[in-house]
PDB file of C-alpha atoms and ligand atoms in Angstrom:
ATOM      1  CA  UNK A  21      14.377  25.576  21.795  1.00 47.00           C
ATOM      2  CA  UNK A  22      13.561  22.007  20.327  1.00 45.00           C
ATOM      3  CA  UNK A  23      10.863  22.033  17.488  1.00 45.00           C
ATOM      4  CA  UNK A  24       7.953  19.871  18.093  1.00 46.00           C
ATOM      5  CA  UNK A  25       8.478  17.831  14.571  1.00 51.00           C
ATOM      6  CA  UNK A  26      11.935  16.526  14.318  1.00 49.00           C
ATOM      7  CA  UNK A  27      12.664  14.374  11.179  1.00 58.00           C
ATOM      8  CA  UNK A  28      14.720  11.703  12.216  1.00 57.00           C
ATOM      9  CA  UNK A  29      15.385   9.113   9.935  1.00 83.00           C
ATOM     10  CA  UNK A  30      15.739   5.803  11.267  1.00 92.00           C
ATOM     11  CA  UNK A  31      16.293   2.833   9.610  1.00 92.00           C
ATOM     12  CA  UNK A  32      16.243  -0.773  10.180  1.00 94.00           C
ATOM     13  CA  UNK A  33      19.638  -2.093  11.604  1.00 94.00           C
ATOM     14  CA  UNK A  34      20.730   1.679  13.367  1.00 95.00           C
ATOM     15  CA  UNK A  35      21.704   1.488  16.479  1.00 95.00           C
ATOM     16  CA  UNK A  36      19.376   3.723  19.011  1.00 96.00           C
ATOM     17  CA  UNK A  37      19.321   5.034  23.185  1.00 96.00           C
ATOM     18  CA  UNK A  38      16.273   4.795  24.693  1.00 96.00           C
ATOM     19  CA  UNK A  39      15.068   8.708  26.204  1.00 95.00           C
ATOM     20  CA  UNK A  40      12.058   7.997  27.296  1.00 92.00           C
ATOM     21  CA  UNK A  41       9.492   5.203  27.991  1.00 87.00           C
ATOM     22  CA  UNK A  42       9.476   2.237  30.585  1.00 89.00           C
ATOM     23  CA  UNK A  43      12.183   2.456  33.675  1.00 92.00           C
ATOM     24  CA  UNK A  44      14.261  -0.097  33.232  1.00 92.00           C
ATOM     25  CA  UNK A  45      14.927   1.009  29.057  1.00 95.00           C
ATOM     26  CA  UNK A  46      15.822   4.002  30.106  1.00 95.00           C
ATOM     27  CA  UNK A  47      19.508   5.346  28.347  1.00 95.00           C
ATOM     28  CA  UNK A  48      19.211   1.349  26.715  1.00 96.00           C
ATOM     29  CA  UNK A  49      21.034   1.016  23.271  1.00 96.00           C
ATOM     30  CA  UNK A  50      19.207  -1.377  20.946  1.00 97.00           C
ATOM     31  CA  UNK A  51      18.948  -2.503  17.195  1.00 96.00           C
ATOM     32  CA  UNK A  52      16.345  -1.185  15.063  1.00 96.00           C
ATOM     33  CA  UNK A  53      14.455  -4.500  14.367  1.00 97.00           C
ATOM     34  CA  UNK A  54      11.432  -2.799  12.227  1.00 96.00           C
ATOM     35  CA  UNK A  55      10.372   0.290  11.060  1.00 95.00           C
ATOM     36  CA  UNK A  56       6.377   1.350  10.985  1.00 94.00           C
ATOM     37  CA  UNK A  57       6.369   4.360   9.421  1.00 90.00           C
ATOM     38  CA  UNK A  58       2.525   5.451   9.082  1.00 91.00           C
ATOM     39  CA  UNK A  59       2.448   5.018  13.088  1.00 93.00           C
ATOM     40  CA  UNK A  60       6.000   6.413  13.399  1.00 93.00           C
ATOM     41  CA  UNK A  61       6.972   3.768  15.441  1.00 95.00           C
ATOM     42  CA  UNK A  62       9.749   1.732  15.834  1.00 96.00           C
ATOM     43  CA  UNK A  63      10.431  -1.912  17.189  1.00 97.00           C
ATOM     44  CA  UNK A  64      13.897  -1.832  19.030  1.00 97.00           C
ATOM     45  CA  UNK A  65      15.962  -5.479  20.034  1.00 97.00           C
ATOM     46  CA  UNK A  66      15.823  -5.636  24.103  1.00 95.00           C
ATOM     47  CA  UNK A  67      13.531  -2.634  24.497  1.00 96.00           C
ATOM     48  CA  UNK A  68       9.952  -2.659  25.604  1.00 96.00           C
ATOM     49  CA  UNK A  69       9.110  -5.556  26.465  1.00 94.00           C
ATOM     50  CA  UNK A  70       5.952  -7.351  26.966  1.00 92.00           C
ATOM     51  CA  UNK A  71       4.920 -10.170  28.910  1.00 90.00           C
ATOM     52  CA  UNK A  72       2.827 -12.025  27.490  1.00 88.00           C
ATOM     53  CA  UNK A  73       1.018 -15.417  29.162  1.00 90.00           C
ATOM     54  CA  UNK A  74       0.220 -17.688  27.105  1.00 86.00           C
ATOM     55  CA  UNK A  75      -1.798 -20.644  27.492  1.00 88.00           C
ATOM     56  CA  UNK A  76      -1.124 -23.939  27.361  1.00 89.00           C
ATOM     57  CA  UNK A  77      -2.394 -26.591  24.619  1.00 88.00           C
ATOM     58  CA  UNK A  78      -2.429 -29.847  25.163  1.00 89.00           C
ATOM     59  CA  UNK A  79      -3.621 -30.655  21.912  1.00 89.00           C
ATOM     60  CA  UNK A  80      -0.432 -28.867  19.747  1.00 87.00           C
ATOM     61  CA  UNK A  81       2.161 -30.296  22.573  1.00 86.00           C
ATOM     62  CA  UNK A  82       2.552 -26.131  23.348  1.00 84.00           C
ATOM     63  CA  UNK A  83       3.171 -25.475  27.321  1.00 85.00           C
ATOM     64  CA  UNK A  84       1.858 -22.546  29.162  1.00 88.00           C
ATOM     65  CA  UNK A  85       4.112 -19.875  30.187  1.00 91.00           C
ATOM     66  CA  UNK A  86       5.036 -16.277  30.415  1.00 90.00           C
ATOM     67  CA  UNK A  87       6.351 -15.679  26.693  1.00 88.00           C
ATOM     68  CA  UNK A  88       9.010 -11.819  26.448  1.00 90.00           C
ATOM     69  CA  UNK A  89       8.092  -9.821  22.830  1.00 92.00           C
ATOM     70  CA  UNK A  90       9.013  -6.368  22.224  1.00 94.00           C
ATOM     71  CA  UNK A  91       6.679  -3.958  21.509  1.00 96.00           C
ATOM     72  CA  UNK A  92       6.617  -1.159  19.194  1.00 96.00           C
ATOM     73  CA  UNK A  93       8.134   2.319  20.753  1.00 95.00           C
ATOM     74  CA  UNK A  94       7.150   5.965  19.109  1.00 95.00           C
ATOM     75  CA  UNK A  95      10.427   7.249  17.266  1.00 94.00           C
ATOM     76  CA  UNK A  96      10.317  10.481  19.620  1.00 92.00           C
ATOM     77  CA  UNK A  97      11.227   7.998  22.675  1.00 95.00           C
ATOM     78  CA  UNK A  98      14.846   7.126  20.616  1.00 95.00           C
ATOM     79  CA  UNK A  99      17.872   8.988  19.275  1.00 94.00           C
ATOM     80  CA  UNK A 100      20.223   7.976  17.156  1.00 94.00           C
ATOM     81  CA  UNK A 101      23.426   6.155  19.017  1.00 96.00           C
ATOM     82  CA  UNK A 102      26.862   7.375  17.651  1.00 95.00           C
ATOM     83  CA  UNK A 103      28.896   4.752  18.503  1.00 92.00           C
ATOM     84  CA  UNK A 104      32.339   6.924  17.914  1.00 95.00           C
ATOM     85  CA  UNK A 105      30.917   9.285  20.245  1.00 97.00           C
ATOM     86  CA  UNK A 106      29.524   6.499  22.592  1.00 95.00           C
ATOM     87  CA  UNK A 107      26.110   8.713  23.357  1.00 94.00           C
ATOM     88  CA  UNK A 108      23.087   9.683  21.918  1.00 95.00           C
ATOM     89  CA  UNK A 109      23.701  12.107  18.979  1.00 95.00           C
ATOM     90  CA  UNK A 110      21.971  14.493  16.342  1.00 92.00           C
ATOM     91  CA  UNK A 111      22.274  13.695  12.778  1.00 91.00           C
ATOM     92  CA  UNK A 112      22.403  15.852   9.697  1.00 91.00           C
ATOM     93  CA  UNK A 113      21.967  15.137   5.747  1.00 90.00           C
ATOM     94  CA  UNK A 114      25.702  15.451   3.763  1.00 91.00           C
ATOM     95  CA  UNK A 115      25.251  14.501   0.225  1.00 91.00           C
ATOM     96  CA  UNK A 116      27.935  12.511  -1.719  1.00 88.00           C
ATOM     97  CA  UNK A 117      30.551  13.740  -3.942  1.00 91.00           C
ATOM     98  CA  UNK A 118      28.282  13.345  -7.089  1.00 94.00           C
ATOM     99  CA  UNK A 119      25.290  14.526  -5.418  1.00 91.00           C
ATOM    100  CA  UNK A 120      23.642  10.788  -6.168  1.00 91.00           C
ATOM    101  CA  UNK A 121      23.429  10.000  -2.599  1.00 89.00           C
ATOM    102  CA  UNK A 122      22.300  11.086   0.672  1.00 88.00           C
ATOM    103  CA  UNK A 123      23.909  10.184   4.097  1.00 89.00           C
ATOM    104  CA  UNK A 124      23.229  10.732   7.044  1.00 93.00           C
ATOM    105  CA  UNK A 125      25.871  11.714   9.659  1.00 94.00           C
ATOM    106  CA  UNK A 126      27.046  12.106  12.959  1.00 96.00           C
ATOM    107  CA  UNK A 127      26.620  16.293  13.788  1.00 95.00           C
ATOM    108  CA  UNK A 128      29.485  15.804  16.243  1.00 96.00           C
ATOM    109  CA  UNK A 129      31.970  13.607  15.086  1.00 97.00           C
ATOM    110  CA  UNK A 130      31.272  13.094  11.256  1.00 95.00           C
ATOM    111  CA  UNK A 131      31.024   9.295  11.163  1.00 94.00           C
ATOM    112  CA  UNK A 132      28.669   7.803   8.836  1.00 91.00           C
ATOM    113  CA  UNK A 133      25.898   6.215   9.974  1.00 90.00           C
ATOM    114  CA  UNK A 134      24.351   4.853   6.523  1.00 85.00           C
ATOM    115  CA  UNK A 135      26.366   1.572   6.265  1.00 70.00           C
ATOM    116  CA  UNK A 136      26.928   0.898   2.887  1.00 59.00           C
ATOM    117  CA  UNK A 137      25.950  -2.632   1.892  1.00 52.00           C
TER     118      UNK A 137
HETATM  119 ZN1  LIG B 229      29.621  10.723  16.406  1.00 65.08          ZN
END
């Protein structure tokens, strides 16, 4: 049984997979490029993307065209990408030695996945 509220902890710079959303971004892996968390969304590199047209202005030299952004994605679309493991993977809290710090890891393999700066 999978609970409805999962707390998954993302962070800028993790790597995700794609579950859910548009076609062609499904089983994608992508950066974490921004986090919104009051909207619980993320933006991912690659994934979503929107056309947009722009138009063009003579006056500021700007051409018209069809310009790619990505859009936001809700967090429940994504899942944390092991890349020991190579797939999507769960993650679970494991507190440090001196119980200052939290990481999270990899539930299969163990690795990491806070990169210490
Ligand atoms: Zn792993």
């Amino acid at each position: 049984m999978e609970t409805t509220k999962k707390k998954i902890k993302i962070k800028k710079g993790d790597m995700v997979t794609v579950l859910t959303g548009k076609k062609q971004d499904r089983g994608k892996i992508g950066k974490v490029l921004r986090v919104y968390p009051k909207k619980g969304r993320i933006l991912v590199e690659g994934i979503n993307i929107a056309k947009k047209s722009m138009k063009a202005d003579p006056q500021k030299n700007k051409q018209g065209g069809i310009q790619h952004e990505e859009m936001p994605l809700h967090i429940s679309n994504v899942k944390i990408y092991c890349s020991k493991c190579n797939k999507p993977v769960k993650i679970k809290m494991k507190f440090s030695t001196d119980g200052k710090r939290k990481f999270r890891i990899c539930n299969k393999c163990g690795e990491i996945l806070d990169k210490t700066k």
